[in-house]
Short mmCIF file of C-alpha atoms and ligand atoms in Angstrom, two decimals:
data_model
loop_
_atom_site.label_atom_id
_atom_site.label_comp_id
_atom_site.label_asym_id
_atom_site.label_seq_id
_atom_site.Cartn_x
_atom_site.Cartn_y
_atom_site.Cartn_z
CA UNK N 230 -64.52 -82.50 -25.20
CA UNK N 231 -66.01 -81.15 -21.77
CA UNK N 232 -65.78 -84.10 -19.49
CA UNK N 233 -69.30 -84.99 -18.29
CA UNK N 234 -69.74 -84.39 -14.37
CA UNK N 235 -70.80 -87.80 -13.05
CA UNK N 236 -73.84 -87.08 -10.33
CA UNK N 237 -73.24 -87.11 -6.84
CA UNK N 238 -74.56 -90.05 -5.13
CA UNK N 239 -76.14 -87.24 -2.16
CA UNK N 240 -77.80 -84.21 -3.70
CA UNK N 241 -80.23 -81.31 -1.75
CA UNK N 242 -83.45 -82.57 -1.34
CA UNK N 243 -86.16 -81.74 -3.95
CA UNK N 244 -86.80 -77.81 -4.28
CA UNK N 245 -84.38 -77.26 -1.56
CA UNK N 246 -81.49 -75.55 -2.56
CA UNK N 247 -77.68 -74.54 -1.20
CA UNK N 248 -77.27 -70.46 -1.18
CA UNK N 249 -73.67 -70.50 -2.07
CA UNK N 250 -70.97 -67.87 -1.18
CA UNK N 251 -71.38 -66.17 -5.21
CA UNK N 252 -75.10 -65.47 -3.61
CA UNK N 253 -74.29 -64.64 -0.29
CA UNK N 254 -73.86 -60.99 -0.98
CA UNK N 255 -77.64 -61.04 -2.38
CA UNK N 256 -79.00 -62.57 0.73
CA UNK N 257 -76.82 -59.96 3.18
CA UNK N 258 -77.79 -56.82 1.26
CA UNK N 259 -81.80 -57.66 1.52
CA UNK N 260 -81.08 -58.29 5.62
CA UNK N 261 -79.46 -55.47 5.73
CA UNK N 262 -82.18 -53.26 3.97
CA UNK N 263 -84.89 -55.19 6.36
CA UNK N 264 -82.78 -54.23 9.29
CA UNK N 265 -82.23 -50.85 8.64
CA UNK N 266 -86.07 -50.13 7.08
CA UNK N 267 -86.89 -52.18 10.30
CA UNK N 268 -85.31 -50.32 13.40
CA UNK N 269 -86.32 -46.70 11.02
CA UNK N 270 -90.04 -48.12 12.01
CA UNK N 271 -89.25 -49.38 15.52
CA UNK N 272 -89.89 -52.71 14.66
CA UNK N 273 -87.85 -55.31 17.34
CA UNK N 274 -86.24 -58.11 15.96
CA UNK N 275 -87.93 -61.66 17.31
CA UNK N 276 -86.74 -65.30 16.31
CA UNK N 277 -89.24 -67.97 16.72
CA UNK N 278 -88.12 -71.77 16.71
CA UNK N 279 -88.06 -73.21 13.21
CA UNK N 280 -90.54 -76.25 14.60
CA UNK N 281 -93.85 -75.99 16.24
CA UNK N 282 -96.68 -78.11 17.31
CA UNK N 283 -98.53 -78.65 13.71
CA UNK N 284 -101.83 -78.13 15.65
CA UNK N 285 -100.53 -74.33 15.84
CA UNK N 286 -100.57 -73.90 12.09
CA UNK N 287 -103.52 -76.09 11.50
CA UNK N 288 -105.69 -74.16 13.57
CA UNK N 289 -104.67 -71.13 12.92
CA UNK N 290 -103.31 -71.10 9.05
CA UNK N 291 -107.01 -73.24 8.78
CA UNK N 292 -106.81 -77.55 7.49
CA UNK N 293 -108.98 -76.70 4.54
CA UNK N 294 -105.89 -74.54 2.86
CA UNK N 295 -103.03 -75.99 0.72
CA UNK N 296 -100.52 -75.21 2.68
CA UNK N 297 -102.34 -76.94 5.50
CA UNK N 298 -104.17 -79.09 3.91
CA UNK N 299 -100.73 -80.10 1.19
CA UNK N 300 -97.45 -78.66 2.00
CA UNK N 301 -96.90 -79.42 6.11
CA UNK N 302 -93.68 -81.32 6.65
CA UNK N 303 -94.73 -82.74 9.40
CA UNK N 304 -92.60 -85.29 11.68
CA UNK N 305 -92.57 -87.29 14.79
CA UNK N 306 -90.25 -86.85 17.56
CA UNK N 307 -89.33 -89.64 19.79
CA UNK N 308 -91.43 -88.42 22.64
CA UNK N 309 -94.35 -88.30 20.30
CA UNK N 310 -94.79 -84.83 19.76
CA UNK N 311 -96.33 -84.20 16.43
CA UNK N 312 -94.53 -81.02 15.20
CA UNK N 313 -94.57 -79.41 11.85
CA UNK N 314 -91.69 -77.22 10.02
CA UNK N 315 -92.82 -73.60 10.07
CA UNK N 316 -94.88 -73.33 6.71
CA UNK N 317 -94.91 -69.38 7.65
CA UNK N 318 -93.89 -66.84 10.19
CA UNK N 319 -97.26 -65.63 12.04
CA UNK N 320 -98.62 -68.16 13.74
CA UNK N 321 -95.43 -68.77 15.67
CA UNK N 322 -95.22 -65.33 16.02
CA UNK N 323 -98.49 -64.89 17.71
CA UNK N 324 -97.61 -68.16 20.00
CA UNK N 325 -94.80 -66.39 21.15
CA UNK N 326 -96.90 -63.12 21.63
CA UNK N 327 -99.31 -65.00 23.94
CA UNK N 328 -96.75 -67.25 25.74
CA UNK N 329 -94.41 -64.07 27.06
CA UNK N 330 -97.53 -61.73 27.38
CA UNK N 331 -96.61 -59.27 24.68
CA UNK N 332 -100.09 -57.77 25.19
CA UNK N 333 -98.74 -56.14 28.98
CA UNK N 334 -96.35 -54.26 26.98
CA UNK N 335 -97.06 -50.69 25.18
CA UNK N 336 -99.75 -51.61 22.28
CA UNK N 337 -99.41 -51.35 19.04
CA UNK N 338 -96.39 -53.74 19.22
CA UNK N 339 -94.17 -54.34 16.01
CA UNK N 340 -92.09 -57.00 15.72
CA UNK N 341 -89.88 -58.67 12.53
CA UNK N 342 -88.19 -61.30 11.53
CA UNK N 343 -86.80 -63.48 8.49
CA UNK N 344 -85.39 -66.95 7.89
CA UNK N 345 -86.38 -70.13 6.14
CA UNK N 346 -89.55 -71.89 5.69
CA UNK N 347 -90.87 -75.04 4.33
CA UNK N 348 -94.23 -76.09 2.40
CA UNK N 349 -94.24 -79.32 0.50
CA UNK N 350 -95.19 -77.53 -3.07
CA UNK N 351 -94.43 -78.74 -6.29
CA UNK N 352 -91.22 -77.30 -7.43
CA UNK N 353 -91.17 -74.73 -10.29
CA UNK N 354 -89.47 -71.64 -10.94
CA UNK N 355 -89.71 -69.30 -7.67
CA UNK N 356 -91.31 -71.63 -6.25
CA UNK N 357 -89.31 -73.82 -3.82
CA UNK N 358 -89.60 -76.58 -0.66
CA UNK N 359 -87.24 -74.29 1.35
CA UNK N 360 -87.32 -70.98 0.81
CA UNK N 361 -86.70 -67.73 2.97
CA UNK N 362 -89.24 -64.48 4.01
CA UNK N 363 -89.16 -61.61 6.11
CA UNK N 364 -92.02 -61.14 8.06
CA UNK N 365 -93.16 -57.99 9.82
CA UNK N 366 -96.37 -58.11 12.21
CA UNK N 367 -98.16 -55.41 13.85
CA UNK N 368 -100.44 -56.05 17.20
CA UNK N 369 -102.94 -54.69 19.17
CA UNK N 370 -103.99 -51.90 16.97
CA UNK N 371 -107.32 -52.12 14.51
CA UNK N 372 -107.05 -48.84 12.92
CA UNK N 373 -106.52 -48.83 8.70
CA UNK N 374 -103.41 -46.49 9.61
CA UNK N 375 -101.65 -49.24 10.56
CA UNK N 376 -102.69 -51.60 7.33
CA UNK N 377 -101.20 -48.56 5.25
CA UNK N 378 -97.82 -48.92 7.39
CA UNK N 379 -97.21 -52.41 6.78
CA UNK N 380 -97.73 -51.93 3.32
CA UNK N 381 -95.58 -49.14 3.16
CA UNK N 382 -92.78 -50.88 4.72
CA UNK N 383 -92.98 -54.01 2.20
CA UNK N 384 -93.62 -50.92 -0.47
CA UNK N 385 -90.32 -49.63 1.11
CA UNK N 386 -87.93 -52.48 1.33
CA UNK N 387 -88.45 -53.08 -2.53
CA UNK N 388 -87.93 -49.56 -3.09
CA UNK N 389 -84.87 -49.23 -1.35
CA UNK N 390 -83.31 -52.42 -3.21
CA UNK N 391 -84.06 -50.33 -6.48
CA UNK N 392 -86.75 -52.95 -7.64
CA UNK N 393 -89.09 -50.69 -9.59
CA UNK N 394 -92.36 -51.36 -11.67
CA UNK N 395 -93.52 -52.90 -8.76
CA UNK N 396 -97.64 -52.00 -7.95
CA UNK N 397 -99.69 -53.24 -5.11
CA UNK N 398 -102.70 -55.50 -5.35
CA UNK N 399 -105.27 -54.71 -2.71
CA UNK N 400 -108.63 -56.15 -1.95
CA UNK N 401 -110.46 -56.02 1.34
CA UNK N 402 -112.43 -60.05 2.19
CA UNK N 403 -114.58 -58.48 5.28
CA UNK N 404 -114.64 -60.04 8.33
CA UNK N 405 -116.66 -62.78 10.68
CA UNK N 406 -119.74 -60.21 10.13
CA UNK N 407 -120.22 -59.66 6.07
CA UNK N 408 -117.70 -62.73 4.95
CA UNK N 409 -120.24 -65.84 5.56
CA UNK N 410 -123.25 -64.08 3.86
CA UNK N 411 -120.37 -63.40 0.76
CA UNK N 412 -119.48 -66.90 1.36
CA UNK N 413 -123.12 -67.63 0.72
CA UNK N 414 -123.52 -65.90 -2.57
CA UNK N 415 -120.47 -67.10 -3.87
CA UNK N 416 -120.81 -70.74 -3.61
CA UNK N 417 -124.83 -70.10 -4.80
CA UNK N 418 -123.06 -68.80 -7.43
CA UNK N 419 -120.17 -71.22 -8.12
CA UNK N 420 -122.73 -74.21 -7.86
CA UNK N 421 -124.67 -73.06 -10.66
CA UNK N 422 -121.45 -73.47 -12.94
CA UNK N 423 -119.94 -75.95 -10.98
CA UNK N 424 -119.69 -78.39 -14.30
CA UNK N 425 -117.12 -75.95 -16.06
CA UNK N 426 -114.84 -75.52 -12.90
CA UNK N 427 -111.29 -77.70 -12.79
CA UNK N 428 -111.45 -80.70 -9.68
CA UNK N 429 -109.45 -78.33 -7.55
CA UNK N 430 -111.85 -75.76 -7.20
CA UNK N 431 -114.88 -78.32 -7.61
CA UNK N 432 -112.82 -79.29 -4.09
CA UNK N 433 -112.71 -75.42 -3.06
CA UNK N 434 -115.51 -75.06 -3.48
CA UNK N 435 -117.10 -77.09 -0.65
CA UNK N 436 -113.72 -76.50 1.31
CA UNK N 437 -112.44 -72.88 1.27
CA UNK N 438 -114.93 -71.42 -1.74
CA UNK N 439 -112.83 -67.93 -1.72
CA UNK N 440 -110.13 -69.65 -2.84
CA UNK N 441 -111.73 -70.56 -6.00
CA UNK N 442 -111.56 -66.90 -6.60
CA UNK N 443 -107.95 -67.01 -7.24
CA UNK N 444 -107.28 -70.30 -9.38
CA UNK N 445 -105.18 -69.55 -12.02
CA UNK N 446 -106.92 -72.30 -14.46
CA UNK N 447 -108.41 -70.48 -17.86
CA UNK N 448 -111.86 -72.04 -17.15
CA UNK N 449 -111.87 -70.80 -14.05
CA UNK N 450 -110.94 -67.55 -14.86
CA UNK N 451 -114.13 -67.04 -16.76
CA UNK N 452 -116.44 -68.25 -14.72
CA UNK N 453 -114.57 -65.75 -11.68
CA UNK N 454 -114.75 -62.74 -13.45
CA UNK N 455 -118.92 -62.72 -13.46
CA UNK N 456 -118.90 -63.79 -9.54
CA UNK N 457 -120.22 -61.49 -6.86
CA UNK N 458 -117.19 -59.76 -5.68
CA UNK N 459 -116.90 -59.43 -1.69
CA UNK N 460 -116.14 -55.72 -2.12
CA UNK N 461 -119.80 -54.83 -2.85
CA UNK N 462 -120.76 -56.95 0.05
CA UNK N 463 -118.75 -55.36 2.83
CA UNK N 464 -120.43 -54.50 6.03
CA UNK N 465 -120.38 -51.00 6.80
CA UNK N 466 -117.34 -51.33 8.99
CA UNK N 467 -115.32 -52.82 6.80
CA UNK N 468 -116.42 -51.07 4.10
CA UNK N 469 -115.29 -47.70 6.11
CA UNK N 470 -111.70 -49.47 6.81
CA UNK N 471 -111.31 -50.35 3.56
CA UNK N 472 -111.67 -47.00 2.28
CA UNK N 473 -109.47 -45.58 4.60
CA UNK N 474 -106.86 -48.07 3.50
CA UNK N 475 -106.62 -46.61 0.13
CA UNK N 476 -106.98 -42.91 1.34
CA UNK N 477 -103.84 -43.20 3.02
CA UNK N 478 -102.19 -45.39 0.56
CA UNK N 479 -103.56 -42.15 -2.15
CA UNK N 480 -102.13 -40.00 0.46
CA UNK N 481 -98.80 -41.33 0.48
CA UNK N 482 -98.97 -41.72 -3.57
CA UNK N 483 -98.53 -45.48 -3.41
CA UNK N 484 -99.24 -47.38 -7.08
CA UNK N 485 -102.79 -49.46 -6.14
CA UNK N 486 -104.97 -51.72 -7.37
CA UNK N 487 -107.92 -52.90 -6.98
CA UNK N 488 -108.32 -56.71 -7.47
CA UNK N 489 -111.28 -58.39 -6.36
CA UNK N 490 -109.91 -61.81 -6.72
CA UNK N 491 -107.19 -61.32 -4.31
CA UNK N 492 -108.23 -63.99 -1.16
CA UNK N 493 -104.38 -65.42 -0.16
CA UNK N 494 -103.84 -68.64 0.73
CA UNK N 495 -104.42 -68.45 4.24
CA UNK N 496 -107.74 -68.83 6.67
CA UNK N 497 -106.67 -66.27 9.28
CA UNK N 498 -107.42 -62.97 6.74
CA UNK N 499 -109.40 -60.59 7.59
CA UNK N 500 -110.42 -57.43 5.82
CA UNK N 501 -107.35 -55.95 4.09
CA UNK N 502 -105.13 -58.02 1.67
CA UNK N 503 -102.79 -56.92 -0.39
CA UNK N 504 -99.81 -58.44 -2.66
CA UNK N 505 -96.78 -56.43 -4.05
CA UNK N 506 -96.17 -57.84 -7.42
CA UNK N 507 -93.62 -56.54 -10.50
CA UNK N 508 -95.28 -55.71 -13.24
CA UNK N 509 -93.67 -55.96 -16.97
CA UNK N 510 -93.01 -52.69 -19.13
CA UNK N 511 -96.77 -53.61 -20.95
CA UNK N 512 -98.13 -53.49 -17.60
CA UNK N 513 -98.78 -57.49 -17.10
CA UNK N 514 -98.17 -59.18 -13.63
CA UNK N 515 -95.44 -60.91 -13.02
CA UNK N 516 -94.47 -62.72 -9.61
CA UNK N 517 -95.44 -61.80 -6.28
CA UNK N 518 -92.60 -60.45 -4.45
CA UNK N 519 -94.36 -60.07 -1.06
CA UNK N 520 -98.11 -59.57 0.55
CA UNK N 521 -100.00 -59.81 3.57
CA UNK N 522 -103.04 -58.76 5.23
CA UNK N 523 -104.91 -58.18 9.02
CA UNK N 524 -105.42 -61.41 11.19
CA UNK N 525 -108.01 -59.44 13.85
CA UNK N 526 -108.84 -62.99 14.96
CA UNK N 527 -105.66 -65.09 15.36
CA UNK N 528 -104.00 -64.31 18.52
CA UNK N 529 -107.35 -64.96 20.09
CA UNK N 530 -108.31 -68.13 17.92
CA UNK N 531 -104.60 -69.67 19.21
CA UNK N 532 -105.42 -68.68 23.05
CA UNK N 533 -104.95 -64.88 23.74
CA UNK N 534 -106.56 -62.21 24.07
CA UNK N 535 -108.68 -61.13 22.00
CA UNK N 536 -105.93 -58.88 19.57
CA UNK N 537 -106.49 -56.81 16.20
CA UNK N 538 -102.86 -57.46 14.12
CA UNK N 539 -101.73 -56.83 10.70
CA UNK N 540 -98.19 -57.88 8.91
CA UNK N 541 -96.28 -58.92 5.66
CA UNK N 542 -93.87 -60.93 4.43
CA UNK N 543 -91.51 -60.79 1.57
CA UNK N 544 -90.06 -63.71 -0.71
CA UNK N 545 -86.25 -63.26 -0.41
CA UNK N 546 -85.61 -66.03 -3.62
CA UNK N 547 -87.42 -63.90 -5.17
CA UNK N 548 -86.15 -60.72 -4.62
CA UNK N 549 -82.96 -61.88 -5.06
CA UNK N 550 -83.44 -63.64 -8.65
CA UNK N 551 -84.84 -59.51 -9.26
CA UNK N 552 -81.80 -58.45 -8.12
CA UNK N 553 -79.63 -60.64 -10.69
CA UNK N 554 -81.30 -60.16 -13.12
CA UNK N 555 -81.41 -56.15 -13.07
CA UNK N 556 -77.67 -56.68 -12.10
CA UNK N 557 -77.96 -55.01 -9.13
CA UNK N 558 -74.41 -53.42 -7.87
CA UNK N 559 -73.76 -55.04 -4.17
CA UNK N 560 -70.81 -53.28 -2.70
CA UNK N 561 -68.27 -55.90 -2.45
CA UNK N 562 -65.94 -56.94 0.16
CA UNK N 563 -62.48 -54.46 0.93
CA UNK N 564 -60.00 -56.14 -0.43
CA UNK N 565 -56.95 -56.91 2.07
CA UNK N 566 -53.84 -54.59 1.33
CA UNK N 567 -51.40 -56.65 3.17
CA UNK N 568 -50.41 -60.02 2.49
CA UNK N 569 -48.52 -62.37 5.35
CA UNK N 570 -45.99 -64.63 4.15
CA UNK N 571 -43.50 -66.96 6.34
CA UNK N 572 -40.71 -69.26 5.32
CA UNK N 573 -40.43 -72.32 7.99
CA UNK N 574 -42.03 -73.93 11.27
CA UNK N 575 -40.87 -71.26 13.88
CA UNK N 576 -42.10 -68.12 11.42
CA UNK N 577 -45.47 -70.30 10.86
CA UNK N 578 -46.42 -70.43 14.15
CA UNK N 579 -45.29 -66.50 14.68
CA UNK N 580 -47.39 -65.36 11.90
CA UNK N 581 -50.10 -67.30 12.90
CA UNK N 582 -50.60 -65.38 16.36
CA UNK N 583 -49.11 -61.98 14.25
CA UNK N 584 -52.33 -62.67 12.00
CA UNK N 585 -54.41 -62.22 15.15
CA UNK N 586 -52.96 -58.86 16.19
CA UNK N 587 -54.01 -57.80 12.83
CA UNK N 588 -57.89 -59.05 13.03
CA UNK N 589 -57.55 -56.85 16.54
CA UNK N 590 -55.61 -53.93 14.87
CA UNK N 591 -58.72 -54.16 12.46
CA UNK N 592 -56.71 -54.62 9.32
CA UNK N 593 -57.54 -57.20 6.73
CA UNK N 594 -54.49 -59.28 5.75
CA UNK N 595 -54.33 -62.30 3.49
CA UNK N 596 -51.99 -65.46 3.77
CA UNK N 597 -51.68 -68.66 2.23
CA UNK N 598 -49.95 -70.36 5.40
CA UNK N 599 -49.93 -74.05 4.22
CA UNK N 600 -47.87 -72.55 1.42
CA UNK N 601 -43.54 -73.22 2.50
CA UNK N 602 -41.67 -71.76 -0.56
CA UNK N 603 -41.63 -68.01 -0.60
CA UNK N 604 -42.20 -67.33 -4.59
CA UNK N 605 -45.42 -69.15 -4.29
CA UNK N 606 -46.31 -66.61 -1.58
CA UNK N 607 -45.27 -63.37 -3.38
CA UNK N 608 -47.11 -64.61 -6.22
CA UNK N 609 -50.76 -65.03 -4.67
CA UNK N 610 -49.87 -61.61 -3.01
CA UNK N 611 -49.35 -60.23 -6.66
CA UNK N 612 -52.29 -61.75 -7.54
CA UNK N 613 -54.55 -60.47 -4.75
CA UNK N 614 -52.79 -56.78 -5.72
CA UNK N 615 -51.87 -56.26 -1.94
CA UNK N 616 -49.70 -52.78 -1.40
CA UNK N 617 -47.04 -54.65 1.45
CA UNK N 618 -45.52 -58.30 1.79
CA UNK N 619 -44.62 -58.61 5.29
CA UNK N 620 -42.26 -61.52 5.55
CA UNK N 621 -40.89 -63.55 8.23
CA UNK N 622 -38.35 -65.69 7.74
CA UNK N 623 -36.25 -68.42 10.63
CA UNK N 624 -33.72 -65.29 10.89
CA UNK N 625 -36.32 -63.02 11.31
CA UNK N 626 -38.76 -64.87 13.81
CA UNK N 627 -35.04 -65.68 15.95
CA UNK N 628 -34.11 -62.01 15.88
CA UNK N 629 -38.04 -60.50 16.22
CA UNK N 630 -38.01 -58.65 13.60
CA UNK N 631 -39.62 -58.58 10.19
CA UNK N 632 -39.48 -57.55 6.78
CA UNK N 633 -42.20 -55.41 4.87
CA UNK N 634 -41.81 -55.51 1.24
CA UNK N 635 -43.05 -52.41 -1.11
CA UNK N 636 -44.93 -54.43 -3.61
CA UNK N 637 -44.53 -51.50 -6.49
CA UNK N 638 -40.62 -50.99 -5.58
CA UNK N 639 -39.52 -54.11 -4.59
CA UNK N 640 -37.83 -52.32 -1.70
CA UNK N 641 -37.54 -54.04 1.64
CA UNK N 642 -37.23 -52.69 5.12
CA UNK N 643 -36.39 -54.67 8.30
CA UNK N 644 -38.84 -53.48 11.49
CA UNK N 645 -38.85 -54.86 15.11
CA UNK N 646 -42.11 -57.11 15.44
CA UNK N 647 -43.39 -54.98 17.72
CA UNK N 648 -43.77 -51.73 15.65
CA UNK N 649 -45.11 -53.79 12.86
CA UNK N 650 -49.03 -52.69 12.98
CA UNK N 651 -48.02 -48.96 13.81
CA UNK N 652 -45.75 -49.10 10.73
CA UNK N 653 -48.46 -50.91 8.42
CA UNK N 654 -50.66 -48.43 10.02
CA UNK N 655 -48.51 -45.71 9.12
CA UNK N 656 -47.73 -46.88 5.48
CA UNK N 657 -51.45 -47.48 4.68
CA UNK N 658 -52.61 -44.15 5.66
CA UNK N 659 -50.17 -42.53 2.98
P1 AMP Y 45 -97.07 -66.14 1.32
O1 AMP Y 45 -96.48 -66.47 2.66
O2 AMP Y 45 -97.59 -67.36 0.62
O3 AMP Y 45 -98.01 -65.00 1.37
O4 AMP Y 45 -95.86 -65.64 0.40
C1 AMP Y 45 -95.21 -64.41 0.56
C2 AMP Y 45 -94.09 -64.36 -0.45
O5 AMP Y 45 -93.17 -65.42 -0.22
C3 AMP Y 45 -94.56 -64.58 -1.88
O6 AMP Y 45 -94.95 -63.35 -2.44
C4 AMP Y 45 -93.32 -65.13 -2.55
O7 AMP Y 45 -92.47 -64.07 -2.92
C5 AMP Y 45 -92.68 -65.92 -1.44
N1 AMP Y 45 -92.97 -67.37 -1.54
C6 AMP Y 45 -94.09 -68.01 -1.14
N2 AMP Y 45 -94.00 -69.34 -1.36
C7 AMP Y 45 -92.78 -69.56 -1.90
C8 AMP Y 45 -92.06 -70.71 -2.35
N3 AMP Y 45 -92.59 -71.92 -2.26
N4 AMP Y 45 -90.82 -70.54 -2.86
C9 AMP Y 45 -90.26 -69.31 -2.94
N5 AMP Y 45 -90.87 -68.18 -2.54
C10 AMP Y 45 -92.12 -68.30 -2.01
#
């Protein structure tokens, strides 16, 4: 009978989570695809601290939104700072574009990064406490080109990691100009049914009324799909940005659609949104892998200038529970082709600095150096399938010399430490 595991008296925190080596290579292969899809676009890589002053977020990511309003960590230092774990990546972003005047360098400027981010949610599948994004931001440019970019590079990313059936969900929410008379309408509207709506968006309502627009509650759902939608209340300008959005999204045949109900969670939107989501083989959505939108007002709401931007970030959980599950091939690890074994206390400490003229040599070589007896060391090298044994015994480490063992023949040749890597070297090339 399987024994039962008895449970740890410490465990992760709630919807926090330990990415362990088996998932490592998942992780490492997304990076690397950011990275390379990354410096292809001239983005520059930026790190921003992984605490900030929780004003930052609440005035820019707006108090009246859950992740504001719900899902802060938020803590006190000893000096009394109140700070808050980054909930997201732009608003530190944009502190960091203000503090070290990004806007004196060459405009539009593109930066990216990725790492881990907190919200206080309730845990459920894909949906965790700590979790990790990339995040790629745009400034100081206003034109719709650049909306279609920073699509196209979220669009890209999941294309190079092979994820397909994947279709983008666009909607434009206007800006300071046409938004507030939509806002208007809306909650006009919303009122007049406000007895069928769940207590959430009864709350939304009052609070952040576009969010209604994307409550996932049945109920809900009907009463959304006879509300005004903001798309037919665009101001000109926006209206013209919008369309451009799609033209070049058409133009670079990019899968689109339209969805009026798309407001994301966060205040700082303006005009284009957009989420990439994967859609099943009937066509239905399934999660959101990624989205983003333009934040025109956000560098200049936290203290800039005033500074048009647009960016995206991607859900790397996510994308990695994609990759598992379409068993995604991740190239592994080169396995070593030399294994170092040593019989007694002056061959130990040789091998241990002969080791190190292997990592310089640049040739992998395995060793099990708190092993003593030399069977159990031949073994694990049979094990690991390495080509050469190279063994140094007391005679050996007194005479400088060592042996290198043909793990196929069995035949053994003596060679002066010295030579050793040019003989490996040698032998491996054959
Ligand atoms: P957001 O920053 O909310 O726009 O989210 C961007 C992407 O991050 C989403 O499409 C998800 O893939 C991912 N994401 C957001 N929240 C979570 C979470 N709590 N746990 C895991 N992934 C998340």
């Amino acid at each position: 009978m399987a024994s039962r595991r008895k449970k740890p008296k410490f465990q992760a925190p709630t919807g926090m989570h330990d990415i362990l080596p088996e998932d490592q290579p998942y992780f490492q292969k997304i990076y690397d695809v950011v990275e390379r899809v990354a410096d292809f676009y001239n983005f520059q890589k930026i790190e921003v601290p992984m605490v900030e002053e929780s004003e930052l977020f609440s005035k820019g990511i707006g108090l009246a939104t859950d992740i504001i309003g719900k899902e802060m960590y938020i803590l006190r230092t000893k000096g009394g700072e109140c700070l808050a774990l980054r909930p997201e990546f732009t608003a530190g972003i944009c502190r960091a574009y203000i503090e070290h005047g990004f806007f004196n360098l060459p405009q539009p400027l593109k930066l990216f990064t990725y790492g881990p981010l907190f919200r206080y949610e309730r845990p459920q599948a894909g949906r965790f406490r700590q979790f990790h994004q990339f995040d790629f931001e745009i400034f100081g440019e206003k034109k719709p080109v650049i909306d279609a970019q920073v699509i196209q590079v979220l669009y890209n990313i999941l294309q190079e990691l092979k994820i397909k059936n994947i279709i983008i969900e666009i909607n434009s929410i206007g800006d300071s100009q046409c938004r507030p008379y939509y806002k208007k309408l809306l909650v006009s509207y919303l009122r007049s049914r406000e007895n069928a709506l769940c207590s959430d968006c009864r709350r939304r309502m009052r609070e952040n009324p576009l969010r209604v627009l994307d409550c996932k509650e049945e109920k809900c759902q009907r009463i959304i799909s006879e509300a005004p939608q903001i798309i037919n209340h665009l101001c000109g300008e926006c209206h013209d940005h919008f369309k451009e959005v799609l033209e070049f999204l058409d133009e670079m045949d990019l899968p689109y659609h339209l969805n009026p109900y798309l407001v994301r969670g966060l205040d700082y939107y303006t005009r284009t949104v957009f989420e990439i989501v994967e859609e099943s083989e009937e066509g239905k959505r399934l999660g959101s892998l990624g989205g983003g939108g333009r934040f025109d007002p956000l560098v200049k709401l936290l203290g800039g200038r005033d500074t048009p931007a647009c960016g995206m970030a991607g859900g790397v959980e996510r994308i990695v529970a994609l990759l598992k599950i379409k068993n995604t091939k991740l190239s592994s690890r080169s396995q070593p082709r030399i294994f170092l074994a040593q019989i007694g206390q002056l061959p130990k400490r040789r091998a241990l600095k002969l080791f190190d003229r292997f990592r310089k040599a640049n040739i992998r070589v395995a060793e099990s150096f708190s092993r003593d007896s030399l069977k159990a060391q031949l073994r694990i090298a049979d094990k690991i399938g390495v080509d050469y044994t190279i063994i140094l015994g007391q005679k050996e480490a007194l005479e400088g010399t060592v042996i290198i063992r043909d793990m196929k023949t069995g035949k053994q040749d003596t060679v002066k430490l010295e030579k050793i890597i040019t003989e490996i070297k040698k032998r491996l090339k054959k």
